[in-house]
Coordinates of C-alpha atoms in Angstrom, one line a residue:
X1 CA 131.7 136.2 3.7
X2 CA 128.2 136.9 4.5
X3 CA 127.0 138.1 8.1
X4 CA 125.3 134.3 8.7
X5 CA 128.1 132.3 7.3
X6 CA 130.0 130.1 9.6
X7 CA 133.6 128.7 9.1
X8 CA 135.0 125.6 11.0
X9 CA 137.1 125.7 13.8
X10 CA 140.8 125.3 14.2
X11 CA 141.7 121.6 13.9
X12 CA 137.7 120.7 13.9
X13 CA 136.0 118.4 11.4
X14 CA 133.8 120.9 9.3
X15 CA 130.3 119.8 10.3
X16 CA 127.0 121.0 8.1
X17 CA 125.7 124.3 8.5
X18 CA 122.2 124.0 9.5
X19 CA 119.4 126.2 10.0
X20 CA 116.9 126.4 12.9
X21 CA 113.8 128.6 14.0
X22 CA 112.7 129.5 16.8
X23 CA 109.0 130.5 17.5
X24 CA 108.2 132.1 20.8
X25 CA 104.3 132.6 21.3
X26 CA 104.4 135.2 24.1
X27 CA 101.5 136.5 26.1
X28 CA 103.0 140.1 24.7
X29 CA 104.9 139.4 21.8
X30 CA 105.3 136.4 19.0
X31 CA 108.7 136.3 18.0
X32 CA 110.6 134.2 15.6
X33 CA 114.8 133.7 15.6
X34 CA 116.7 132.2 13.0
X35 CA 119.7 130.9 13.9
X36 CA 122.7 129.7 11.4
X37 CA 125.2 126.9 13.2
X38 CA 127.2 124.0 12.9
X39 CA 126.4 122.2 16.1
X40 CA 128.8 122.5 19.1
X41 CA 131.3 124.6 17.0
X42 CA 129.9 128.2 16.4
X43 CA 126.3 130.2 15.2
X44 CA 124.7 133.3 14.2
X45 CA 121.7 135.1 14.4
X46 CA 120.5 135.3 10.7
X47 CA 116.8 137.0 10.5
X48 CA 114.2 137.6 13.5
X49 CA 110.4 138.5 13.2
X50 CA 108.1 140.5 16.2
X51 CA 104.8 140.9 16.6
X52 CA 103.4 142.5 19.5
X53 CA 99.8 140.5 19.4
X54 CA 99.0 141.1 23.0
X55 CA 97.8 137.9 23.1
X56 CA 97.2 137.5 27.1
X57 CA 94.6 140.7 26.1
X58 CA 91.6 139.4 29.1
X59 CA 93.8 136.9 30.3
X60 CA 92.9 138.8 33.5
X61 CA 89.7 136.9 33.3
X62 CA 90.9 133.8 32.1
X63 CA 90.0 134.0 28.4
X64 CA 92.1 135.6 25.7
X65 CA 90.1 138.0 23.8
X66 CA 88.6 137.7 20.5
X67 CA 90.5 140.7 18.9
X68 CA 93.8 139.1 20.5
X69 CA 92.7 135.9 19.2
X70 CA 92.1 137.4 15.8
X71 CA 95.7 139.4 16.2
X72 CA 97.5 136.1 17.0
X73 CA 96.2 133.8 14.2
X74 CA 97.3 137.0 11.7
X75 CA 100.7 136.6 13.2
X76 CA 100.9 133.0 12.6
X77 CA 100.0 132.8 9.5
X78 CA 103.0 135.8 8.8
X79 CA 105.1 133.4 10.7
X80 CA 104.5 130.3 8.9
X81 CA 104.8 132.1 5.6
X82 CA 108.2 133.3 6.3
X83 CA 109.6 130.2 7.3
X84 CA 108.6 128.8 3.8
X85 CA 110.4 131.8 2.1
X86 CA 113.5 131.5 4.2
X87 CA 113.5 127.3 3.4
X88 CA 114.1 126.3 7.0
X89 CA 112.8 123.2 7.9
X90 CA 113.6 122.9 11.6
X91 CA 111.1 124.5 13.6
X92 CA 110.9 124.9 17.6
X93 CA 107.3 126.4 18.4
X94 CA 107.1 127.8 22.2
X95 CA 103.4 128.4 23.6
X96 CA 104.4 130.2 27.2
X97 CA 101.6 132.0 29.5
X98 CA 98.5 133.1 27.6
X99 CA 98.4 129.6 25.7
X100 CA 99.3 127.5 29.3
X101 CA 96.6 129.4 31.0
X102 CA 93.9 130.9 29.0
X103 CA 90.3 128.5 28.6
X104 CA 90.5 129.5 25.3
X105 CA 94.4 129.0 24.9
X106 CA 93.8 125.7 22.9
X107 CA 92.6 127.5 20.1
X108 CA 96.2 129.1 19.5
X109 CA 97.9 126.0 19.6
X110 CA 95.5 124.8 16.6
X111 CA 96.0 127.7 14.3
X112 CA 100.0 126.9 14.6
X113 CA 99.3 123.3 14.4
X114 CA 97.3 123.6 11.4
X115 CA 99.9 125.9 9.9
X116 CA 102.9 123.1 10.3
X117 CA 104.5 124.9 13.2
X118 CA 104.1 122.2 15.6
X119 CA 103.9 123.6 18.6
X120 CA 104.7 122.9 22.1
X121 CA 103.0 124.0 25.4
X122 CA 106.0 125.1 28.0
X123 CA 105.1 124.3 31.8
X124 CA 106.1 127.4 33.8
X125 CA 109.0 125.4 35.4
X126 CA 110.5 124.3 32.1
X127 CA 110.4 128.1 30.4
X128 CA 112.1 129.0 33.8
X129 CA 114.4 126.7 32.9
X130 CA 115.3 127.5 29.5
X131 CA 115.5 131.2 30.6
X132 CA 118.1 130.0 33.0
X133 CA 120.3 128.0 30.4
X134 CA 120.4 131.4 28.5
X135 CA 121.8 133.3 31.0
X136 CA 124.0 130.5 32.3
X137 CA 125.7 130.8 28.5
X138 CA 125.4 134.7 28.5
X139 CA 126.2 136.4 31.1
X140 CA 129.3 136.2 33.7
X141 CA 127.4 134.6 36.7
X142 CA 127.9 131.5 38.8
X143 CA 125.1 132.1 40.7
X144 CA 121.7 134.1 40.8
X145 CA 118.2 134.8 40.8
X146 CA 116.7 135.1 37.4
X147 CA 113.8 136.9 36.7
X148 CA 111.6 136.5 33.3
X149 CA 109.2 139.0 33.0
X150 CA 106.7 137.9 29.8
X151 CA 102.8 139.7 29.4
X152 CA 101.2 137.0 31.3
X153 CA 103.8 135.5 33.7
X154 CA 106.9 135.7 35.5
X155 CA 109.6 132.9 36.0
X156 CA 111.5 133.8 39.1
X157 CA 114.6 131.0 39.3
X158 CA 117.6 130.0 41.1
X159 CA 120.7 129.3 39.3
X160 CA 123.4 127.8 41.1
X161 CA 126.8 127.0 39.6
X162 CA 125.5 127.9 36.3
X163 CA 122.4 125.0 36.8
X164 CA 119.0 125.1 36.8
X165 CA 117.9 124.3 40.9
X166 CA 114.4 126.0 41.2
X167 CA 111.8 127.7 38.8
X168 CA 108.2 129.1 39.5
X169 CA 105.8 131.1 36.5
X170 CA 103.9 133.1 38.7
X171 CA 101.0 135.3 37.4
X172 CA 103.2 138.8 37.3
X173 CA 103.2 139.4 33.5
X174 CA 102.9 143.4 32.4
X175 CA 99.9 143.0 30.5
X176 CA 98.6 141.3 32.9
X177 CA 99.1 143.2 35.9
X178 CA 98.1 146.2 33.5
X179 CA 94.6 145.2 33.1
X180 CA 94.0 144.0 36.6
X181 CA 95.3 146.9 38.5
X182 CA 96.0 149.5 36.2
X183 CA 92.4 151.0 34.9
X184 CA 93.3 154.9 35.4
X185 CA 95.5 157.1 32.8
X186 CA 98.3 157.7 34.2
X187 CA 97.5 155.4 37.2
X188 CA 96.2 155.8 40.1
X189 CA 99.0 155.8 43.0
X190 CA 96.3 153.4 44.9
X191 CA 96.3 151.2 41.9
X192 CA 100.0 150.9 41.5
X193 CA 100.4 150.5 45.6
X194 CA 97.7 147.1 45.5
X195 CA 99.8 146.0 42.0
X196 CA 103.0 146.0 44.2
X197 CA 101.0 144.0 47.1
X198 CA 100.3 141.3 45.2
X199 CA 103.7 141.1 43.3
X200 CA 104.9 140.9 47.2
X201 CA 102.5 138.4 48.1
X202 CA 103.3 136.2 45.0
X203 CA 106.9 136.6 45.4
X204 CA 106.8 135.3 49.3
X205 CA 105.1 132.0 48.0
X206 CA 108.3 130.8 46.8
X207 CA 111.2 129.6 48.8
X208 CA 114.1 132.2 47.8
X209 CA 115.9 134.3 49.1
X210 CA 118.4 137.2 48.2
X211 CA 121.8 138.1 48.5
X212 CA 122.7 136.7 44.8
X213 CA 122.7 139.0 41.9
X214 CA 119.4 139.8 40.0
X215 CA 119.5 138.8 36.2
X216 CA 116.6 140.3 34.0
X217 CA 115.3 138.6 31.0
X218 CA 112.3 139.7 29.0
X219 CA 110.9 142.6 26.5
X220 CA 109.6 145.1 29.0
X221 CA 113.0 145.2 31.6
X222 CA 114.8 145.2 28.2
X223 CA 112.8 148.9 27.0
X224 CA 113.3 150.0 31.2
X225 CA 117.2 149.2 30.4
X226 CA 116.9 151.1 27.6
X227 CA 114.6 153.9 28.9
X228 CA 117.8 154.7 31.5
X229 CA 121.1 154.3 28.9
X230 CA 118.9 157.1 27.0
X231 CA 118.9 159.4 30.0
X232 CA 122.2 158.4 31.2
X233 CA 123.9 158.3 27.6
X234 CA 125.3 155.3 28.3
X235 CA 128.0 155.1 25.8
X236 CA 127.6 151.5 24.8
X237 CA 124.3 150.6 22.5
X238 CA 124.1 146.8 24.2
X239 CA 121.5 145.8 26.6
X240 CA 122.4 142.8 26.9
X241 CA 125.0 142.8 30.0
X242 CA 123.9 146.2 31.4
X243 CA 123.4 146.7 35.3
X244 CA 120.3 148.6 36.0
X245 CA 120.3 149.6 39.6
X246 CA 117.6 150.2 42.1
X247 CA 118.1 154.0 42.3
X248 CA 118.1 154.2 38.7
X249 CA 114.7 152.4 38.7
X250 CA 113.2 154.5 41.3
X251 CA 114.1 157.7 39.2
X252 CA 112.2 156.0 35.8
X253 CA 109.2 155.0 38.5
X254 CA 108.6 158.4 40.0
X255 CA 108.8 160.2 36.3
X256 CA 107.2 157.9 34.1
X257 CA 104.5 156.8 36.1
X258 CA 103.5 159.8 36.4
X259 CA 102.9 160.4 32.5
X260 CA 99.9 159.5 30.5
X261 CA 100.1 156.6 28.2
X262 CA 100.3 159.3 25.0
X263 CA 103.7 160.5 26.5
X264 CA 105.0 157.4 27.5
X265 CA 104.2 156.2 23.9
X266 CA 106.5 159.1 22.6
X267 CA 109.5 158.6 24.9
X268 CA 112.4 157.6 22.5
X269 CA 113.6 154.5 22.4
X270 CA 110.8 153.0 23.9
X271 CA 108.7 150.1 20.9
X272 CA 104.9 151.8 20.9
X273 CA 103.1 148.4 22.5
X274 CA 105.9 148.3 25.7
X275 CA 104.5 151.7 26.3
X276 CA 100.9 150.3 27.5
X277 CA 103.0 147.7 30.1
X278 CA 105.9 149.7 31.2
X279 CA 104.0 151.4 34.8
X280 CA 103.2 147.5 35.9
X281 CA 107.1 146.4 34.5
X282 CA 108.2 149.7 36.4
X283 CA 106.4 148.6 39.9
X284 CA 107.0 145.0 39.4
X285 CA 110.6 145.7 39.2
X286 CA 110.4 147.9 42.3
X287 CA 108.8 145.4 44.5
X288 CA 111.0 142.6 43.4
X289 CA 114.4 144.9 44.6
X290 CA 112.4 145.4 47.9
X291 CA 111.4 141.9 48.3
X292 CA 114.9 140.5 48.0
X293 CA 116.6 143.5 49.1
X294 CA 118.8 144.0 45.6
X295 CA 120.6 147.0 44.5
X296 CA 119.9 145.9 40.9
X297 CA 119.8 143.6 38.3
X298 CA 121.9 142.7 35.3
X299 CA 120.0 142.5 32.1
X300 CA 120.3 139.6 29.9
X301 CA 119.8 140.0 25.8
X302 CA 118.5 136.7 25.7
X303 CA 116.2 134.4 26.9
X304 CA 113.7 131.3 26.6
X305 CA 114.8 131.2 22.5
X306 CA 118.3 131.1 23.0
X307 CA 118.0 128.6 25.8
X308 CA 115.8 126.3 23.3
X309 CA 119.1 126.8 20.6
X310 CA 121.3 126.1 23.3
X311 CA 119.5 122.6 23.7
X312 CA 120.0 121.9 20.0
X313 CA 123.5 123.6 20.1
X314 CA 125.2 121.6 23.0
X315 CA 124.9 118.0 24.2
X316 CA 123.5 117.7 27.7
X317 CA 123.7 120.1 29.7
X318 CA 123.9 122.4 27.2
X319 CA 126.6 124.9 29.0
X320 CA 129.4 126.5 26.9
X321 CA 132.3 125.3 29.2
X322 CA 133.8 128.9 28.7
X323 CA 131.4 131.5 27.4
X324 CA 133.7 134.1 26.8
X325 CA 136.2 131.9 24.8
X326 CA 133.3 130.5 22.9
X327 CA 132.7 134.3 22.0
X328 CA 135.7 135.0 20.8
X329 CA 136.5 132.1 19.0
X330 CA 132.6 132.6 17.0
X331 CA 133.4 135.9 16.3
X332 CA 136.0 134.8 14.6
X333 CA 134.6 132.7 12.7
X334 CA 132.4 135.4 11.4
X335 CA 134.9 137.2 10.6
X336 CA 138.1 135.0 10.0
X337 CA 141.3 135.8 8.7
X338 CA 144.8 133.6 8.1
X339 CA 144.8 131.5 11.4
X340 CA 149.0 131.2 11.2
X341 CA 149.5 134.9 11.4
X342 CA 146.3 135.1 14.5
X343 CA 148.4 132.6 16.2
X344 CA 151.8 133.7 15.7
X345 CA 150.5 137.3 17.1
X346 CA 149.3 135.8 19.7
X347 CA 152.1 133.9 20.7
X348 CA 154.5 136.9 20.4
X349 CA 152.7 138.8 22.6
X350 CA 151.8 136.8 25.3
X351 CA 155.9 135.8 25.1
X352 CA 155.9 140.2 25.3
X353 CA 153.9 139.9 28.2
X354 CA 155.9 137.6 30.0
X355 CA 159.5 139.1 29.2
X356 CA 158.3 142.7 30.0
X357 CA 156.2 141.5 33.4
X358 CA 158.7 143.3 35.7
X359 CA 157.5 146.5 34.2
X360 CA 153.8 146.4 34.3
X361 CA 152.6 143.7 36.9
X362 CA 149.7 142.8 35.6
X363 CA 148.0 139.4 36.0
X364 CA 146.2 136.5 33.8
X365 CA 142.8 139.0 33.6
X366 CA 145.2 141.2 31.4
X367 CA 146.9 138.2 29.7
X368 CA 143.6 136.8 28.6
X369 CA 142.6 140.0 27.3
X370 CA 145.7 140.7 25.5
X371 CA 145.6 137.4 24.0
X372 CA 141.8 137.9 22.9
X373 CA 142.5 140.9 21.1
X374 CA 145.3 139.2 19.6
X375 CA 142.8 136.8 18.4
X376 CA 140.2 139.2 17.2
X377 CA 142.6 142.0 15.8
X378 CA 142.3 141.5 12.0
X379 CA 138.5 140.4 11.9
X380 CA 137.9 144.1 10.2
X381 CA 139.7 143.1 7.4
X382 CA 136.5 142.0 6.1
X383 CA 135.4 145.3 5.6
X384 CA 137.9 146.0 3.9
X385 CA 142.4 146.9 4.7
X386 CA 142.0 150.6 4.5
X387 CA 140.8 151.4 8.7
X388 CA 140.7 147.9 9.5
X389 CA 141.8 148.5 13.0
X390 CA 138.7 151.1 13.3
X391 CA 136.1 148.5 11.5
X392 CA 137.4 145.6 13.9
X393 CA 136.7 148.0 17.1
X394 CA 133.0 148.6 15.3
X395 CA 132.5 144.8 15.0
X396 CA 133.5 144.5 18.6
X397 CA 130.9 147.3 19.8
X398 CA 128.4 145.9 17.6
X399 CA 126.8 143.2 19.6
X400 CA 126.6 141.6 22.8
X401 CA 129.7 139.2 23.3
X402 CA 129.1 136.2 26.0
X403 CA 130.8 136.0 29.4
X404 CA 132.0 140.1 29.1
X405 CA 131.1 142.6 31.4
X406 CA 130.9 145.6 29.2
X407 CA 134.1 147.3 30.6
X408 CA 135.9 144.2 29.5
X409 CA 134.6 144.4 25.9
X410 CA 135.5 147.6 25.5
X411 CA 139.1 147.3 26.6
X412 CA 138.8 144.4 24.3
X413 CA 137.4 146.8 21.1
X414 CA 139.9 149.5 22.6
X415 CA 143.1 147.1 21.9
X416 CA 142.1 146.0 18.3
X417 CA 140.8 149.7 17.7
X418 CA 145.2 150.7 18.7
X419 CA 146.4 147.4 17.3
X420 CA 148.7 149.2 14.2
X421 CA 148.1 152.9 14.7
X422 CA 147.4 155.9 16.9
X423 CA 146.8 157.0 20.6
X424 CA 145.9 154.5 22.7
X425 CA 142.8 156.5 24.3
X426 CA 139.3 155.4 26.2
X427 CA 137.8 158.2 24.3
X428 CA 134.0 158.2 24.1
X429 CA 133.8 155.0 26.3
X430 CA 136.0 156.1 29.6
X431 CA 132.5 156.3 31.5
X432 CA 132.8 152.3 31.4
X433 CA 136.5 151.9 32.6
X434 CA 138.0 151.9 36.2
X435 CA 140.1 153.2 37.8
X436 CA 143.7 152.4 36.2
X437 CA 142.0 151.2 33.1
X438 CA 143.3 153.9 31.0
X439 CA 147.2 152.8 31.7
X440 CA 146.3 149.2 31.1
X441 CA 144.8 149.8 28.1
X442 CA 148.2 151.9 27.0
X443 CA 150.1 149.4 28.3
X444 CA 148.3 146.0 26.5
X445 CA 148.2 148.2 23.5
X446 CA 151.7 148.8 22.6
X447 CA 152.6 144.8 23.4
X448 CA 149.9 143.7 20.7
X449 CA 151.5 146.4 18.2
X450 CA 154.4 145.1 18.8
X451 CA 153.6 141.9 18.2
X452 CA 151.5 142.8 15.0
X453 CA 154.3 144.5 14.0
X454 CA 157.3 141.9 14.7
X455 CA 155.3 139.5 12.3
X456 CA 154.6 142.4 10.0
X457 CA 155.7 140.4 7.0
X458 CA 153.2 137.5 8.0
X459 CA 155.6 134.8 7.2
X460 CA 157.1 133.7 10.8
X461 CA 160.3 135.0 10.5
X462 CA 160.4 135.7 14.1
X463 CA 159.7 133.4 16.1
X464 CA 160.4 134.5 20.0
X465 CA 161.4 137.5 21.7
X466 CA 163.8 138.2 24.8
X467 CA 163.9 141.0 26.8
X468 CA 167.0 142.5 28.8
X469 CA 165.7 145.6 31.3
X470 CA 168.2 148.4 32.9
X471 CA 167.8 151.5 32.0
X472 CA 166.1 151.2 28.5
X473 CA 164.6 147.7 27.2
X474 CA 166.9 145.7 25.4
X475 CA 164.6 143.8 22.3
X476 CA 166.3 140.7 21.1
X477 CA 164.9 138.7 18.5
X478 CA 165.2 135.0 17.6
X479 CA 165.2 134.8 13.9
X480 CA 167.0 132.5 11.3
X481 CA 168.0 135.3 9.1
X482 CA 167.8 139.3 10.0
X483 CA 164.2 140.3 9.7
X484 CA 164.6 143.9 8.2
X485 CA 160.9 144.6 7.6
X486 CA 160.0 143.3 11.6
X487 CA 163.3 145.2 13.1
X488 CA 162.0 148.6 11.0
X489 CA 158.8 148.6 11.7
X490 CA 158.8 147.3 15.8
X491 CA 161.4 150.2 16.2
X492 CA 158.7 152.8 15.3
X493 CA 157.2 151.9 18.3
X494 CA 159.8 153.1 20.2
X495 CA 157.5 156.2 21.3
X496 CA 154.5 154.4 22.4
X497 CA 157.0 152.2 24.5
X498 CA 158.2 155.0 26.1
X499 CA 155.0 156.3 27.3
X500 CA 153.7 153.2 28.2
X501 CA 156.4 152.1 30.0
X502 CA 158.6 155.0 30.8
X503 CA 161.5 153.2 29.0
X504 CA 163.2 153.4 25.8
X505 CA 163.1 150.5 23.5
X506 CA 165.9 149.2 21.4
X507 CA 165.5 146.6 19.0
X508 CA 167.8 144.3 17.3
X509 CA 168.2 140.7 16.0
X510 CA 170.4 138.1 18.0
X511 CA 172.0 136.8 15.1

């Protein structure tokens, strides 16, 4: 099955796969998503296009300029022709800051118009908004204050119980505060002290107040995320969920502010345009921690384009009621395999879990992440039955998955990585596990092999387990005829029980 292709859900009606595009005309960037789904059931990301147009370029004075104009209609017409290639027909077209603001802005909105992009200029509260409905279905947060930094605005938000409650755009963009305040190469320590005044002065105007976590969205905080897991080597390769702290900011603010833009252009990792921006992202970020007294600020992978999805995705109010179930379950859809055997795993271990709770103690967090892998633990297969464990754990690493904090999915990867052979070992990604972590994953790892292997034969010969403790672990399976291949291959795991649990493991069938 292809990367975009989408398969029903258990026991749902099959509903048509459609196809929708998402055009973002940022004051910094154009952007186009393409997004594969089946309405309320499950999606993919199937192509995206950038272009860094700079298009709030003079924005500063209140006109874009003529070169940005110039770079913008060139974009377009890219756009526009792409979409026709692709054959998608549904078309949301976003005109933020530089459009909204701009005297001039009006002659953007033509070009697309006169293209067939039909596009739509977003009030400041309504892209806060949307940025807000992203993170709501993204991230693991009840409550915050989101922060959208674009090239000619910020949205600074409230979100309360995952809900939209406030929203301000306030004149903070990067290229923006770049060309009012930034004019020396590197800049000029007064410059950068009168940029952070006004981003203090701006930020007072609205009626917030701290002592809720920070989520960032937007291009720039996104390279300053990245700019840190480079020099931390962060062993995870997703921004999207990341916690960039205040002291960690401070470090990139007195090193790279201190650079010319010809070095900052060279730093790896870091896309050629952001490298123009990133002092005024850099200060803007340190007077925001300082005005609502944050120790950092979780960074979202997605914003105002995913939020417009979301409200063609999801009736009203376009909330996943559990975004990291509806991330497991679409990941599976991705990458589905036979749905009896998933759920027959999945039973047999969480009945593991159950019988064998005297031993380890753990609680639902560990449940639901036992039972998620055991969801999850064949999707290599489509890579092919040689490794699939290892190709799973890839899949798992390979994007951002909704509603986990990265520790979680890389226990998650970590159990589908040990679901039929080896070690059970953190390896390259103990830097993102706590304290205890390393026996829980051990632990969760040998109940999902069993399970895998008790229905080894994939036919639901065993169908429930029953443990007696003492001294060693008495294994006693309910089957309607003795299940050879299950009863060989669960006893292998006799050694992995052992140092998991410190007990030996017999196993035999009740009879």
């Amino acid at each position: 099955m292809h990367r975009d292709q989408i398969t029903p859900w258990q026991g749902q009606k099959e509903v048509r796969l459609r196809s929708l595009a998402v055009l973002d005309l940022g004051s910094g960037t154009f952007r186009l998503v393409v997004f594969r789904y089946r309405p309320g059931q499950a999606y993919a990301l199937a192509d995206e296009l950038r272009e860094p147009v700079a298009l709030g370029e003079g924005l500063a004075q209140g006109r874009i300029a003529p070169v940005a104009l110039e770079r913008g209609r060139k974009a377009l017409r890219a756009f526009a022709d792409f979409l026709v290639s692709l054959g998608v027909k549904e078309v949301v077209t976003l005109a933020t800051s530089a459009a909204r603001e701009a005297e001039n802005g009006g002659l953007v909105l033509e070009e697309a118009q006169r293209l067939g992009l039909n596009p739509r200029l977003l009030p400041g509260e309504e892209e806060a908004a949307l940025g807000v409905l992203a993170v709501a279905n993204a991230l693991p947060l009840g409550e915050a204050l989101v922060v959208d930094q674009g090239g000619g605005s910020a949205q600074v938000s409230r979100m309360e119980g995952r809900a939209f409650r406030f929203g301000r755009a306030l004149p903070l963009g990067a290229l923006r505060l770049t060309e009012a305040f930034l004019r020396s190469d590197p800049p000029a320590k007064a410059e950068v002290k009168a940029l952070e005044a006004e981003v203090l002065r701006q930020l007072k105007t609205l009626p917030l107040e701290g002592g809720v976590p920070l989520a960032g969205l937007g291009g720039n905080l996104r390279a300053i995320a990245r700019l840190d897991q480079r020099r931390r080597r962060y062993p995870l390769d997703l921004l999207h969920g990341y916690y960039l702290s205040r002291e960690r900011v401070e470090e990139l603010y007195g090193d790279l502010l201190r650079l010319p833009f010809r070095a900052r252009a060279e730093l790896s990792g870091l896309q050629p345009d952001r490298a123009r921006t990133l002092p005024a992202s850099l200060a803007f970020l340190r007077a925001l921690f300082r005005h609502f007294r944050a120790p950092g600020l979780w960074l979202s992978g997605v914003g105002i384009r995913e939020g417009a999805f979301f409200t063609r995705f999801l009736p009203p109010p376009h909330l996943l009621p559990d975004p990291r179930a509806f991330a497991v379950e679409n990941l599976f859809q991705r990458y589905p395999f036979a749905q009896e055997h998933r759920e027959r795993v999945k039973a047999l271990a969480q009945a593991l879990f159950r019988e064998l709770h005297p031993l380890h103690r753990y609680g639902p967090e560990e449940e639901r992440l036992l039972l998620e892998a055991a969801h999850l633990h064949d999707i290599g297969m489509h890579l092919g039955y040689h490794e699939h464990h290892k190709h799973g754990a890839y899949l798992l690493l390979s994007e951002p998955l909704f509603g986990f904090a990265h520790r979680e999915q890389a226990l998650l990867a970590l159990l589908v990585r040990y679901h039929r052979r080896g070690n059970p070992t953190p390896g390259p990604l103990r830097p993102l596990l706590e304290r205890g972590d390393g026996k829980r994953l051990l632990r969760l790892a040998a109940l999902l092999r069993l399970a895998e292997m008790l229905e080894r034969t994939r036919s639901g010969r065993v169908r429930g387990v029953r443990a007696e403790l003492g001294e060693r672990v008495h294994l006693r399976l309910e089957a309607p005829a003795e299940p050879w291949v299950e009863l060989l291959e669960a006893g292998k795991q006799a050694g992995l029980f052992l140092e998991a649990f410190g007990l030996p493991l017999e196993v035999a069938w009740e009879g």
